[in-house]
Structures are given as structure tokens and as C-alpha cells.
Short mmCIF file of C-alpha atoms and ligand atoms in Angstrom, two decimals:
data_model
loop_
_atom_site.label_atom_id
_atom_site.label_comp_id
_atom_site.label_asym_id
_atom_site.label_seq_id
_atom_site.Cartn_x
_atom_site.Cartn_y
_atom_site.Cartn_z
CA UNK Z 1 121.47 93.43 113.89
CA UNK Z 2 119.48 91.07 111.40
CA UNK Z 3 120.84 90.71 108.41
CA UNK Z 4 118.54 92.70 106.58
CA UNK Z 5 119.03 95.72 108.95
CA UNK Z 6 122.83 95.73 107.31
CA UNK Z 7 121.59 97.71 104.10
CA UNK Z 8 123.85 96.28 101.74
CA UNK Z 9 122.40 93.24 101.19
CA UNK Z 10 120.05 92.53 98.02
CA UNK Z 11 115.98 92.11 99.28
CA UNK Z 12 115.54 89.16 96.70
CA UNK Z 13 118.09 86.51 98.53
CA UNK Z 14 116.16 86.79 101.60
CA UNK Z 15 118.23 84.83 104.15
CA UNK Z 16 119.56 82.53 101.52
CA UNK Z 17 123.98 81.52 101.60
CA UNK Z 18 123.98 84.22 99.66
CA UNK Z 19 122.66 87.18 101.88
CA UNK Z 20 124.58 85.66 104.36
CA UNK Z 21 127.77 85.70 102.78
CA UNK Z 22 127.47 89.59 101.69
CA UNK Z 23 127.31 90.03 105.42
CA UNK Z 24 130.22 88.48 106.81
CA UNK Z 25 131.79 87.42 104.21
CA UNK Z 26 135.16 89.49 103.15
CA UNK Z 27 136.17 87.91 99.85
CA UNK Z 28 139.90 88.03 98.46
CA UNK Z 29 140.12 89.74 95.63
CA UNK Z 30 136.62 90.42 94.66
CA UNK Z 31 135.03 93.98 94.00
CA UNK Z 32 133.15 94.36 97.30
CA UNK Z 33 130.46 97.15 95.66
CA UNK Z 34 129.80 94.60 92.43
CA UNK Z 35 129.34 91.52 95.47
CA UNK Z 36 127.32 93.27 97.39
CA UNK Z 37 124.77 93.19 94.16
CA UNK Z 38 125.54 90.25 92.91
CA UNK Z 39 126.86 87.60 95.88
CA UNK Z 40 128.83 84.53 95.63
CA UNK Z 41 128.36 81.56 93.42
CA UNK Z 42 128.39 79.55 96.25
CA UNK Z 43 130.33 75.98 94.99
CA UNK Z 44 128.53 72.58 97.26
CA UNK Z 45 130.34 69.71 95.59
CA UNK Z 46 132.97 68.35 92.70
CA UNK Z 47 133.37 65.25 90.75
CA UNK Z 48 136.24 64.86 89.13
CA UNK Z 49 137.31 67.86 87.06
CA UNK Z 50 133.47 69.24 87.50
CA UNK Z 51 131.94 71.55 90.44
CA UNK Z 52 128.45 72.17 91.15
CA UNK Z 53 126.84 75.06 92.77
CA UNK Z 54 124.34 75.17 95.07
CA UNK Z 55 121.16 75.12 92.07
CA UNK Z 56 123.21 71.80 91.06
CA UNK Z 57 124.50 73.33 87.94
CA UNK Z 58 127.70 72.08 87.04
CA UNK Z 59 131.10 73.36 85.38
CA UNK Z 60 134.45 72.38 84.48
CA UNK Z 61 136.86 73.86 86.82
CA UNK Z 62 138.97 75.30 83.77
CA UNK Z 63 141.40 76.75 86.34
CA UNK Z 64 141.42 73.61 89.02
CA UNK Z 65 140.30 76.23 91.39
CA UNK Z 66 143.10 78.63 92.06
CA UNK Z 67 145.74 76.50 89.72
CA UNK Z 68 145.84 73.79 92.46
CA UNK Z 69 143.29 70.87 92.37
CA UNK Z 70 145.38 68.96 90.01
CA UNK Z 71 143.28 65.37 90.88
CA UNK Z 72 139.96 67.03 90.44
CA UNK Z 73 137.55 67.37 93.24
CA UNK Z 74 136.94 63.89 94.31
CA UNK Z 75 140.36 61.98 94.88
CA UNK Z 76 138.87 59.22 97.13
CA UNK Z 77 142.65 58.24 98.27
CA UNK Z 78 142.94 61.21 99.56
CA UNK Z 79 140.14 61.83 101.56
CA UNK Z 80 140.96 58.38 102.89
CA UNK Z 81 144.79 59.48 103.73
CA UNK Z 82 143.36 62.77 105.83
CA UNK Z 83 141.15 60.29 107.70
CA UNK Z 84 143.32 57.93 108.43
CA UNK Z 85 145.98 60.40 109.62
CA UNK Z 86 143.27 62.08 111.50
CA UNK Z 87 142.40 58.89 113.25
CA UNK Z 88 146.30 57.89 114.04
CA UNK Z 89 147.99 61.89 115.30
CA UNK Z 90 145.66 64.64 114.39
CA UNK Z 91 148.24 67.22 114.98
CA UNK Z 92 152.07 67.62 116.22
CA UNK Z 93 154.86 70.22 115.40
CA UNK Z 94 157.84 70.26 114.25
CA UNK Z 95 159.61 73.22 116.69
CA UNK Z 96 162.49 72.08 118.90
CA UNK Z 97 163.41 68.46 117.49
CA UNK Z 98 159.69 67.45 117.25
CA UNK Z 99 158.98 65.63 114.45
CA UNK Z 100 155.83 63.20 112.57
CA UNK Z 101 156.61 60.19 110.48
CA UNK Z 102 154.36 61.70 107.60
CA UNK Z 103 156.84 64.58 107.59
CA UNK Z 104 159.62 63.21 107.47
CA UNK Z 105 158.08 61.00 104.76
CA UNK Z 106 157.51 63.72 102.98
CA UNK Z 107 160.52 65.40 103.56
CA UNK Z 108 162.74 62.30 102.05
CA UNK Z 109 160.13 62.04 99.11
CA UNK Z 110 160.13 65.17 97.83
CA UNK Z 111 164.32 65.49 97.88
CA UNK Z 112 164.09 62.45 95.85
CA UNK Z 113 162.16 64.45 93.74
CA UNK Z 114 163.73 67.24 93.26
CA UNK Z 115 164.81 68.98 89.84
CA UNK Z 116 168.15 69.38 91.22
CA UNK Z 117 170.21 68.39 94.13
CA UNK Z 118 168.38 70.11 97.76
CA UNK Z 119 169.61 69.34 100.75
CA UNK Z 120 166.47 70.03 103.16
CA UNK Z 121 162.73 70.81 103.36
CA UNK Z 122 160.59 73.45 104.70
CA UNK Z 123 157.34 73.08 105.68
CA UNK Z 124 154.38 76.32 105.40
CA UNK Z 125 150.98 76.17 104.78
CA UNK Z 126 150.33 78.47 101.91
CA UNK Z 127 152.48 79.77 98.57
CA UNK Z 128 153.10 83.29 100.44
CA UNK Z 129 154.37 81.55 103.80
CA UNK Z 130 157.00 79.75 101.40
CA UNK Z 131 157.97 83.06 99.18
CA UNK Z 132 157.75 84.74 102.86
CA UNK Z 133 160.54 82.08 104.20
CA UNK Z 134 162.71 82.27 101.23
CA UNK Z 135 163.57 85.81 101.47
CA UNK Z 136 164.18 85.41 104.90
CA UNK Z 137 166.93 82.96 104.40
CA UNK Z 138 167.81 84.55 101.64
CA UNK Z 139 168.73 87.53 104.36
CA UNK Z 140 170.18 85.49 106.71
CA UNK Z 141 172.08 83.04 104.58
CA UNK Z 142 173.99 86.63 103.60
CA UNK Z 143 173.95 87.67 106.78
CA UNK Z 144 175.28 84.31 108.27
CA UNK Z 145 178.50 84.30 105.94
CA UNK Z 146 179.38 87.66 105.95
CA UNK Z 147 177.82 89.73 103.71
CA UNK Z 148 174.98 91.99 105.24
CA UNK Z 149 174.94 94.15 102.41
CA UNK Z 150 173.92 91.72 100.05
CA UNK Z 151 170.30 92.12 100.65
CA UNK Z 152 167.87 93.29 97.68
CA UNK Z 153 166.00 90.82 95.94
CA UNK Z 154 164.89 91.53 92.87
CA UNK Z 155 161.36 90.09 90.90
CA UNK Z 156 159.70 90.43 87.64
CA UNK Z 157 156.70 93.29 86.44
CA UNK Z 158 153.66 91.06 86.92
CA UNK Z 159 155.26 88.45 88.82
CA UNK Z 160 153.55 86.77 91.37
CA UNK Z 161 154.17 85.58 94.95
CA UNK Z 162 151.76 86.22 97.05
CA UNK Z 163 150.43 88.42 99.55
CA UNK Z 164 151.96 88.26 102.99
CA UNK Z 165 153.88 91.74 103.23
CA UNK Z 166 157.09 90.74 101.98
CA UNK Z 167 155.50 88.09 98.95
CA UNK Z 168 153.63 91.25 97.64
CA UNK Z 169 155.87 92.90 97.87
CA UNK Z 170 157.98 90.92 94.95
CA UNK Z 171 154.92 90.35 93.28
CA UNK Z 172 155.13 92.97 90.55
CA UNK Z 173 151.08 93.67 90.10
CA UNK Z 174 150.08 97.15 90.73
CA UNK Z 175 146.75 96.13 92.66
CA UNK Z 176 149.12 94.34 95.41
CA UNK Z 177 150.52 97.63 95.85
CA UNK Z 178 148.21 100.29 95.60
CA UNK Z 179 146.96 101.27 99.34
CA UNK Z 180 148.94 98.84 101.07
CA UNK Z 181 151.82 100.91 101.22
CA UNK Z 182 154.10 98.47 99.36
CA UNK Z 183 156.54 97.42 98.12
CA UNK Z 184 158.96 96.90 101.09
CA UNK Z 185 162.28 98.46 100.65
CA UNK Z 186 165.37 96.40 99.50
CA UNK Z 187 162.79 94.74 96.27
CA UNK Z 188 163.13 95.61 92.96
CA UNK Z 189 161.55 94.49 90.10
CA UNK Z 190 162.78 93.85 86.20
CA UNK Z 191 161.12 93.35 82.87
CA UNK Z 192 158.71 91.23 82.14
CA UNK Z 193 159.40 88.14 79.28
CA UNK Z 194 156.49 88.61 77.23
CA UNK Z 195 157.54 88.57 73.57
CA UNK Z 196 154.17 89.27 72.06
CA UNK Z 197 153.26 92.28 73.92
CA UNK Z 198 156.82 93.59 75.65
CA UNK Z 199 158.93 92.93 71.93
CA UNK Z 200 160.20 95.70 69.95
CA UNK Z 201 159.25 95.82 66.36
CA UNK Z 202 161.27 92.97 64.25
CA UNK Z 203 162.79 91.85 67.57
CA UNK Z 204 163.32 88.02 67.32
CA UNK Z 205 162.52 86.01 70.29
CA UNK Z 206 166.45 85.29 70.79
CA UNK Z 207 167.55 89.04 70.32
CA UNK Z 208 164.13 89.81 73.08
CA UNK Z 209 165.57 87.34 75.30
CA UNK Z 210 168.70 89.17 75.25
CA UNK Z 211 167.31 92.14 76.06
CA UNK Z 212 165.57 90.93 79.28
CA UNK Z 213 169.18 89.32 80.69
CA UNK Z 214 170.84 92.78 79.59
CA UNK Z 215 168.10 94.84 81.57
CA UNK Z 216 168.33 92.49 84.37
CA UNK Z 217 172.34 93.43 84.01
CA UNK Z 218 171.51 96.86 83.87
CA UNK Z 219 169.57 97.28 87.18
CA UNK Z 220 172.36 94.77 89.23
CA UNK Z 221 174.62 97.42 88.05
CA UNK Z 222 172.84 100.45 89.13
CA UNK Z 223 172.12 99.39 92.51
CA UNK Z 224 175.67 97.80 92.84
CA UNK Z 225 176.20 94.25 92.84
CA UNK Z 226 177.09 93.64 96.25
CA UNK Z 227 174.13 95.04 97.26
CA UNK Z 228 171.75 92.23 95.40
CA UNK Z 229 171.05 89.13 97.47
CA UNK Z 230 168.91 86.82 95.40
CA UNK Z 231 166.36 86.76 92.11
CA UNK Z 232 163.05 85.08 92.35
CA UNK Z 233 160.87 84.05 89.00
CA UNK Z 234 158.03 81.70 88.21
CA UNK Z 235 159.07 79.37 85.24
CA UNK Z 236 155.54 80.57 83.40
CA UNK Z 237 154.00 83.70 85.33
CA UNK Z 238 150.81 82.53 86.19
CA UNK Z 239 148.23 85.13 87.71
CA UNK Z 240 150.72 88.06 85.78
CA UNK Z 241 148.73 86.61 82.27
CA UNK Z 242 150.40 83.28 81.83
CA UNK Z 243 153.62 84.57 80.15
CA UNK Z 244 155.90 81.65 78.45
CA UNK Z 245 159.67 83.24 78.36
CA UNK Z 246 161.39 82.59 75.02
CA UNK Z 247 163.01 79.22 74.35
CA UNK Z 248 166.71 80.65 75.77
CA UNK Z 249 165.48 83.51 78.53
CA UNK Z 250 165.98 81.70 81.64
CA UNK Z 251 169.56 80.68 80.34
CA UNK Z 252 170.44 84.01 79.52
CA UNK Z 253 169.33 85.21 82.70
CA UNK Z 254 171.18 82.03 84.98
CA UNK Z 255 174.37 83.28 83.07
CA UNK Z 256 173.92 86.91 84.58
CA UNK Z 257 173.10 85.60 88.05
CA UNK Z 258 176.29 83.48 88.75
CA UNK Z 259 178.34 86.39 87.34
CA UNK Z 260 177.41 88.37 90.51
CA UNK Z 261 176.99 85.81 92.96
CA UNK Z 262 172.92 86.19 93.21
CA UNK Z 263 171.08 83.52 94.66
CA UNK Z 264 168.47 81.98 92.25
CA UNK Z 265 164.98 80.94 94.01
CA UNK Z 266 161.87 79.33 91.40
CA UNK Z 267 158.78 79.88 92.22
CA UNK Z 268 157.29 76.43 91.53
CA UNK Z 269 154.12 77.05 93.14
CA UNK Z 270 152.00 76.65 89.47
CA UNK Z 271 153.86 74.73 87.89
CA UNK Z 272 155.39 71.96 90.18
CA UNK Z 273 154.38 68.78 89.72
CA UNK Z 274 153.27 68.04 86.23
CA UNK Z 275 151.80 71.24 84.74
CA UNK Z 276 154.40 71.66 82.36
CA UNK Z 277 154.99 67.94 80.74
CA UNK Z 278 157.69 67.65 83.62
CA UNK Z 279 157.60 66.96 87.49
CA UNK Z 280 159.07 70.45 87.46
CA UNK Z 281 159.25 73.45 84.99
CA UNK Z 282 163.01 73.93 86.27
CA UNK Z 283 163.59 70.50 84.22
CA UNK Z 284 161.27 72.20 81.50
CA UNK Z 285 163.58 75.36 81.67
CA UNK Z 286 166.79 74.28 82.79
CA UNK Z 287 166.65 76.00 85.94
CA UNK Z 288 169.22 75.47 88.71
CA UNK Z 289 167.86 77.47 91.78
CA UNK Z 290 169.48 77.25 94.97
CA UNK Z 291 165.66 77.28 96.41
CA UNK Z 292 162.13 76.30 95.15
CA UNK Z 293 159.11 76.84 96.50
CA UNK Z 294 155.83 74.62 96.20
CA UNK Z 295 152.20 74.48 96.90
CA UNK Z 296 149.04 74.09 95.19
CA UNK Z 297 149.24 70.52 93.63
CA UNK Z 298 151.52 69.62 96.22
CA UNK Z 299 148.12 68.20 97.80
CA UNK Z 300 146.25 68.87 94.98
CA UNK Z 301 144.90 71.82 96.91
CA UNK Z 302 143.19 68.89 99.33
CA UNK Z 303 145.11 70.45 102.26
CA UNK Z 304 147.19 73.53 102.68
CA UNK Z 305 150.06 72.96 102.44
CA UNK Z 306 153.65 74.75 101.18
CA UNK Z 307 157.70 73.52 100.79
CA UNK Z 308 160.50 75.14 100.43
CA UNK Z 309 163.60 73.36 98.82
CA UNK Z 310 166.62 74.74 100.18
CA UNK Z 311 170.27 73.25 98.56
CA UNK Z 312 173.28 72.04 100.98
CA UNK Z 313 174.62 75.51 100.66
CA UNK Z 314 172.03 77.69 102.02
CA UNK Z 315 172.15 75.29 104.59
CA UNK Z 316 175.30 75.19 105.38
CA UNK Z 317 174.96 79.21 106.22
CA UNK Z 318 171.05 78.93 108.00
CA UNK Z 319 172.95 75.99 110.43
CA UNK Z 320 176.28 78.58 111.29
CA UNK Z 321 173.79 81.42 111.62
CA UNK Z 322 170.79 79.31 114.03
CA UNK Z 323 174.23 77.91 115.84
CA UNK Z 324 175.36 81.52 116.64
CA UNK Z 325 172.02 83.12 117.92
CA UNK Z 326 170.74 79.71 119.75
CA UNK Z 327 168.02 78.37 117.24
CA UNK Z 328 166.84 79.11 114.22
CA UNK Z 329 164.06 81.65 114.72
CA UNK Z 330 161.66 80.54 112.41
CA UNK Z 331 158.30 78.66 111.97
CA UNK Z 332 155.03 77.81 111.78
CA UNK Z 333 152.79 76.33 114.47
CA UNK Z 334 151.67 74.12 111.23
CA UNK Z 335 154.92 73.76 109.28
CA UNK Z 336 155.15 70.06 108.31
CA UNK Z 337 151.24 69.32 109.77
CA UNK Z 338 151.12 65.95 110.03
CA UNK Z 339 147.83 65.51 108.31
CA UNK Z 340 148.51 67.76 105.38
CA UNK Z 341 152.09 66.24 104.78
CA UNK Z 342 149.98 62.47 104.61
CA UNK Z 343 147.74 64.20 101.77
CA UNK Z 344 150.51 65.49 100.13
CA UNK Z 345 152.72 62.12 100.44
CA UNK Z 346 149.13 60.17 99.03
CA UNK Z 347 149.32 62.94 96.54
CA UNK Z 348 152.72 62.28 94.92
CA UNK Z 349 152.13 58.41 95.09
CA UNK Z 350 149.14 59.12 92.90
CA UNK Z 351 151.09 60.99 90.66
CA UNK Z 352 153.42 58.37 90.38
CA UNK Z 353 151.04 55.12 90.38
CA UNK Z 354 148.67 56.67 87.87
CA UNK Z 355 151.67 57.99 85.54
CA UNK Z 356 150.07 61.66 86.02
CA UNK Z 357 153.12 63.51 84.35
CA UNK Z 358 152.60 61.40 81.42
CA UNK Z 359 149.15 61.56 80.91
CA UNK Z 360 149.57 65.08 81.23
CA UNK Z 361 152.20 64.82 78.10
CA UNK Z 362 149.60 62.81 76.11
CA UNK Z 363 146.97 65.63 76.21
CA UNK Z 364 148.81 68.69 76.06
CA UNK Z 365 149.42 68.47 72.37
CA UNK Z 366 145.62 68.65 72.23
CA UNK Z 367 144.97 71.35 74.44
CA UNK Z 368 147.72 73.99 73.09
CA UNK Z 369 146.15 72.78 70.07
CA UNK Z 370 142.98 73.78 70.68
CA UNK Z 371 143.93 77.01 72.42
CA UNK Z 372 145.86 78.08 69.52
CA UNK Z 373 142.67 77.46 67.82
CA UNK Z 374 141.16 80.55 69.19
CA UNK Z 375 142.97 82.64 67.39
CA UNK Z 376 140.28 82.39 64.61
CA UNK Z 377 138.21 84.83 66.97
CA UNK Z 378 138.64 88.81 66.02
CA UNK Z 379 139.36 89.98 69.12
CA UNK Z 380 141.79 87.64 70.70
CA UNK Z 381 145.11 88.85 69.94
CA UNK Z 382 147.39 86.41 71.44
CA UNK Z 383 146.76 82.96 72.70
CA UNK Z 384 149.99 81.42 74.94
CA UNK Z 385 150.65 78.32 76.72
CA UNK Z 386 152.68 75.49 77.13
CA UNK Z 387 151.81 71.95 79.12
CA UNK Z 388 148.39 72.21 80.70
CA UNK Z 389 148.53 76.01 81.28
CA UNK Z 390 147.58 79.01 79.20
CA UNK Z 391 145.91 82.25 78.36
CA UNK Z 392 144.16 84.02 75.32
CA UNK Z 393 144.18 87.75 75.60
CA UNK Z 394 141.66 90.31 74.18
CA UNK Z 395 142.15 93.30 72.46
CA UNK Z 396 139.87 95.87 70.38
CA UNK Z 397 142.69 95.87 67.68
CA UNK Z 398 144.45 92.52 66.22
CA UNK Z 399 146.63 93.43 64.44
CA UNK Z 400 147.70 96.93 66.71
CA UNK Z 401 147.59 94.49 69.40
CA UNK Z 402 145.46 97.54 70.62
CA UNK Z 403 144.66 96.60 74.60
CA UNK Z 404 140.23 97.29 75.77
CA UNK Z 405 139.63 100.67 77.58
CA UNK Z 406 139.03 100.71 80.29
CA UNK Z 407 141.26 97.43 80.99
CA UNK Z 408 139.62 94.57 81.91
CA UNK Z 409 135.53 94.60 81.33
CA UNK Z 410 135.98 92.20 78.04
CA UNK Z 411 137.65 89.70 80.22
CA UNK Z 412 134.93 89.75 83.04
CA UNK Z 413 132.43 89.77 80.24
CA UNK Z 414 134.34 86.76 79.01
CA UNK Z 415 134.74 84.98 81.59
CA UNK Z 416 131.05 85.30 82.81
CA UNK Z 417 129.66 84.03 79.68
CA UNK Z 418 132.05 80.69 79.81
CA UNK Z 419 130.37 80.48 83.16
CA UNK Z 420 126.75 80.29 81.79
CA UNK Z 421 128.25 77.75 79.51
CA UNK Z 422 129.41 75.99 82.47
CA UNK Z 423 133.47 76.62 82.27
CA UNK Z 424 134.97 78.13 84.95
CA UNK Z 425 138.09 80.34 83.66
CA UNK Z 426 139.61 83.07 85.23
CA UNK Z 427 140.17 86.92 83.95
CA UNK Z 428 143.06 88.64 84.63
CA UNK Z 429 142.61 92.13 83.40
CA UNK Z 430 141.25 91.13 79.34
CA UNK Z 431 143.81 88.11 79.57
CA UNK Z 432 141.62 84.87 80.35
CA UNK Z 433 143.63 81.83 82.12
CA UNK Z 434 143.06 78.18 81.49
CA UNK Z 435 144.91 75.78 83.63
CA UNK Z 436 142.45 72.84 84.36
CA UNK Z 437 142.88 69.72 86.55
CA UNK Z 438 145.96 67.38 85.28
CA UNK Z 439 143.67 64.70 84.77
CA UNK Z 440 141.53 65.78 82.24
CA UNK Z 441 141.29 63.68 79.18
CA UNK Z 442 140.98 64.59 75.23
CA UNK Z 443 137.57 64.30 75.14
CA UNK Z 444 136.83 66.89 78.21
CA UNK Z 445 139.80 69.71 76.64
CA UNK Z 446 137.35 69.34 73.54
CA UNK Z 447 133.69 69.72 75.45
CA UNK Z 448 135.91 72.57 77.56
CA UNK Z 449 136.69 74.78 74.36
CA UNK Z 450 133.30 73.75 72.76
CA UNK Z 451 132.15 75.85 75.47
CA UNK Z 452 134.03 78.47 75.45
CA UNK Z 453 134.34 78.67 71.72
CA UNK Z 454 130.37 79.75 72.17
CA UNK Z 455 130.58 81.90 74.98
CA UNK Z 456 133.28 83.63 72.47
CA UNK Z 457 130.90 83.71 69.60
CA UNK Z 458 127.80 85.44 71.86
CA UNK Z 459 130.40 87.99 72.68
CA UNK Z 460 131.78 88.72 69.90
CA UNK Z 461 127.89 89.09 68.00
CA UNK Z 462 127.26 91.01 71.40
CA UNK Z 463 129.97 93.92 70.39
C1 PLP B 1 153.44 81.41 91.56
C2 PLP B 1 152.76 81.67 92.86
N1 PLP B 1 153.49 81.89 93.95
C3 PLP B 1 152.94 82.12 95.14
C4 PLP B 1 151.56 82.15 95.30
C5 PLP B 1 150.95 82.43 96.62
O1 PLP B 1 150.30 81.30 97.10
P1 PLP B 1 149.17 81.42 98.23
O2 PLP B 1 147.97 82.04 97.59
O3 PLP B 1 148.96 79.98 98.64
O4 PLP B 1 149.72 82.23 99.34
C6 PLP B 1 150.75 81.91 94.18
C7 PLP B 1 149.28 81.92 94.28
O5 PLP B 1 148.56 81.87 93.32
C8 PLP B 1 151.37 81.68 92.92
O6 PLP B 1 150.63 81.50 91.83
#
């Protein structure tokens, strides 16, 4: 078959990248009928916190790509650290006592890192992979010391963890369910922490925060709470809308966790390293998880790559449980691959040498500042943040906080016209997320909301 035999595939790209993509090409999360009109923007290089597509036009990658390219798109280091670890072992495992010195470099560094006291590291390749291997230590940590029925983990509405089976499962998006026959059994999912939209009328933030730890309570108690194994939460939901808790949420909700014995794992996979003003939101909340997952700017997206902190305790139970069936059944033909771990180990040197958490501390005052500045605009109703992260939402109504019907064609709009002003940003539903390299400076936040401070203007005369 030629490619033109296929049908779907639009007469005027001829056979351009785009005609070819349309067919073979199956994009994640994409509307496959609006693609096969429109194609790919088809991305051929980055500079720093720009892309360029394939006409040369360039953008500001307002979301680092998918919340991960922290060092922009041309980190020379770290090209130079995947070639050189190329050169030296291109690949070995880590099953059966194998191991790589940039592994266990890795390994050491990041414990040193850590927000509180781990005990070991495991290596995946993606965000889902990690979330994947958490809840299955979660089950046989519980299963390992005695207490099979302690197996239900519970997640937040609009959450998110991924997609493997199990990940989607505790992410708490309807479009990760619908079709795919999910959620698994043995997840549940509580409130979401979003005081703006979720608040009852004259609610203070403290008194909302309250009322998230008591319906948290509420559900432990209904399914019984020897039958709830662990509680998994980003620090800011990211692809849920970017919801900030309240100031006291998370310790509301730690206090409600150790009173049943439920294990606490942070999904760290936006916000670790640096996003928030901290190496880790769990400093920036006070979280004390017994596990944390990571990913993203872990390698500043340069190589996949995934960890999952696990403290002495967990491990403690994982070694009694691997010692009574033989091993410990579970891995990754890539988990710890040597030339992703020496991308991720050049990544957190970088970090470190070129003082990125502070930097990122200098210019968040500016950004939130000139996110809040959006406001001005009729039809954004809320604009959130905190760090280098953050979301303004539109609505028809500002002041009934009155959500677009049908949900989600004024952020698309949105977002496309920042695009012909050359920002990348991301819709989710009519919330649009921000959440741009960690190295941008002052100046580029302002050009960046120039930007889409126009795009907002054409749309708003375009009403
Ligand atoms: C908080 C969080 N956890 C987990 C994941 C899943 O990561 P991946 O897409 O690498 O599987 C993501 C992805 O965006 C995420 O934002």
C-alpha cells in the first residue's frame, strides 16, 4: 500500500513527515480523527529553553516538553556523559548481583539526596514503571509481614500516575478509564485539594483542608482499615490542572495515615528536583513518605529513566519476603541502564554546580508574579502555582466560576494561539499548564507571558 492508497491522509502533504506520520504514527493522547486532518508539528531541534519545528519556527517550550526537560534542549554535558558511557559499557543489567558503576553512583547520590531518610533505590525507565513498582511492594511488603489483607491503595480525583494498568488505574482522570476497563480492583480514590473550585461557600482554606483529611477518614473507615495498604499523592497534581493543596493539607492528611498504619508513597515525578524552590516538594510540604518515585528531570528528560526511593522499612519486609520465595521477582531488563543512570548522575551534578535550585528560587517570584497577572483577562477564573509550575483556568463566568461547554475547546483554542505566538503550553480540559525549563531567566518568563498575554487578547476579541 502507498501511502496515499491509506485514505486518511490529507492530499496537500504529499509524502512530506507529515503524511507519513498520519500513517504509522499512533500518537499518545492525541484525537486520532482531528490528526488525521491536521498531522504533527513535527519538532527537529532545541536550544536552550527554545524548539524549532521542521519550517524553523521556533517556541519556548512553556511545559519543558512533558514537565521534564528541566536543562532545556541543548545540555552539552550531557550529551557528552551518554557518549562517553556509550563508548566505555553501552549496556549491562542489574538482575542476579549484576551491577554498573554509574548505578551504583547513582544509587549512593540520590540517597544522599533524599528528602528523608531511604534506605535503597529502584531503577525503571518511565514514571508508570516506578508508580507500577510501588504498588507492588506496597503488596508484598504487607504480604511479607503478615498482613495480606492490607491491600487497597487509595489516590486522589484527578491524580496522576501514569498509564501502565495498575498506574491508571490510581490515576483519578476519567479518560484513563473510559474503555480500558479500569480501574483495577483494590484502588480507590478521594477528593481532590482544590480550594478554588472543590471549596464550599465561605469555607476557609484551613476549615477545606480539614475537610479533605476527614473525607480521606471517612472512606478508610468504610472500607475498614485493615483493609487499606498505602496512599499515593503528587505534592502539586500536575496533568489533573496543577492543583496547589492548602498551606496545612498534606499535614492533616500525614496525621490520618499513621493513625491506621497506611503506607505513604509521593509521587515526585513533577516536582523532584527543583520545580518547587526545593530539591523536593516533600521538603516544600513536609512530606515523610515511606516511598518516592522520580523521573522526568531526573535526566532532564535526556534519557528515560525512573527511581523509586524505598525507606529501611519496606526493605526490611521486600528482603524477608525475596528470602522466602528465592529472589525477588521483579525487574526491568533496563532498570539501572548504565547509560541513562550516567545522564542522570551528569544531571544532578549540574544541578548542583550551576546552583539550579537556587536560580530556580530567584525567578519564581517573577513568574507566579506574572501568572497571577493574568487574572486581568475576563475569562480566566483562577490562575495557581507555586515554584516554576502553574495553571490559569478558563471559564465563561468569573465570578460563577461557571466552567466552558462543552469542556475543553477554549483551552485547545488557547493553547493553539500561544503556539502561533511561539509558546508551547499545554491544555488540560480549559485549564492551561505552564511549567517551563528550570533554567529560564527573568527576561525569558517576561517574553513567555508577552506572548501569551496576546494570544489571550486575540481570543478574548475572537469571542
Ligand atoms: C506525577 C506523575 N507521575 C507519573 C507519571 C507517569 O510518567 P510516565 O509518562 O513517564 O510513565 C507522570 C507523567 O506525566 C506524572 O506527571
Amino acid at each position: 500500500m502507498t501511502l496515499s492508497d491509506s485514505g486518511t491522509i490529507n492530499a496537500s502533504l504529499g509524502n512530506s513527515a507529515s503524511s507519513r506520520d498520519i500513517a504509522s504514527v499512533l500518537h499518545p493522547y492525541t484525537n486520532f480523527t482531528a490528526h488525521e486532518k491536521t498531522g504533527p508539528l513535527v519538532i527537529t531541534g532545541g536550544n536552550g529553553i527554545y524548539v524549532s519545528d521542521e519550517s524553523g519556527k521556533n517556541y519556548i517550550e512553556g511545559m519543558s516538553g512533558l514537565w521534564c526537560a528541566s536543562l532545556g534542549f541543548s545540555e552539552k554535558r550531557l550529551i557528552a556523559a551518554a557518549t562517553k558511557q556509550l563508548e566505555t559499557l553501552p549496556f549491562y543489567h542489574n538482575f542476579s548481583s549484576r551491577s554498573t558503576n554509574p548505578t551504583i553512583d547513582l544509587a549512593t547520590k540520590l540517597l544522599e539526596m533524599a528528602p528523608v531518610p531511604m534506605s535503597k533505590v529502584f531503577f525503571a525507565n518511565s514514571g508508570s514503571e516506578a508508580t507500577d513498582s510501588a504498588i507492588k511492594m506496597v503488596w508484598y511488603y504487607h504480604n511479607a509481614i503478615g498482613r495480606p489483607e492490607k491491600k487497597k491503595i487509595i489516590s486522589r480525583k484527578r491524580g496522576y500516575h501514569g498509564v501502565t494498568v495498575a498506574s491508571a488505574s490510581l490515576t483519578g482522570l476519567p479518560g484513563n478509564h473510559k474503555l480500558f476497563d479500569l480501574p483495577i480492583d483494590r484502588i480507590l480514590h478521594t477528593e481532590t485539594p482544590h480550594f478554588w473550585r472543590e471549596a464550599q461557600p465561605y469555607e476557609s482554606e484551613e476549615d477545606f483542608a480539614t475537610r479533605m483529611a476527614e473525607a480521606l477518614e471517612d472512606l478508610i473507615q468504610a472500607e475498614g482499615p485493615e483493609t487499606i495498604g498505602a496512599f499515593i499523592a503528587e505534592p502539586i497534581m500536575g496533568a489533573g490542572g496543577v492543583v496547589v493543596p492548602p498551606r496545612t493539607y498534606f499535614d492533616k492528611i500525614q496525621e490520618v495515615l499513621a493513625r491506621y498504619d497506611i503506607l505513604f508513597i509521593a509521587d515526585e515525578v513533577i516536582c523532584g528536583f527543583g520545580r518547587t524552590g526545593r530539591l523536593f516538594a516533600s521538603e516544600t510540604f513536609r512530606l515523610k513518605p515511606d516511598m518516592i518515585t522520580v523521573a522526568k528531570q531526573l535526566s532532564s528528560a535526556y534519557q528515560p529513566i525512573s527511581a523509586l526511593f524505598i525507606n529501611e522499612k519496606i526493605y526490611a519486609a521486600l528482603k524477608k519476603g525475596a528470602d522466602e520465595v528465592g529472589v525477588f521477582g521483579h525487574g526491568f531488563t533496563y532498570s539501572g541502564h548504565p547509560v541513562a543512570a550516567a545522564v542522570a548522575l551528569e544531571t544532578l551534578k549540574i544541578y548542583e554546580e550551576d546552583s539550579i535550585v537556587d536560580h530556580v528560587r530567584e525567578v519564581m517570584g517573577h513568574f507566579q508574579k506574572r501568572l497571577r497577572d493574568l487574572n486581568k483577562f475576563d475569562k480566566i477564573g483562577e490562575t495557581r502555582g507555586y515554584g516554576l509550575i502553574g495553571a490559569f483556568e478558563l471559564v465563561a463566568d468569573k465570578c460563577a466560576k461557571t466552567p466552558f461547554a462543552p469542556t475543553g475547546w477554549a483551552g485547545k483554542a488557547v493553547a493553539e494561539l500561544c503556539l502561533t505566538e511561539g509558546v508551547i503550553l499545554r491544555a488540560m480540559g480549559d485549564s492551561i499548564a505552564l511549567c517551563p525549563p528550570l533554567i529560564i531567566t527573568d527576561k525569558q518568563i517576561d517574553d513567555m507571558f508577552d506572548k501569551i498575554e496576546i494570544a489571550l487578547t486575540k481570543w478574548h476579541q475572537s469571542i
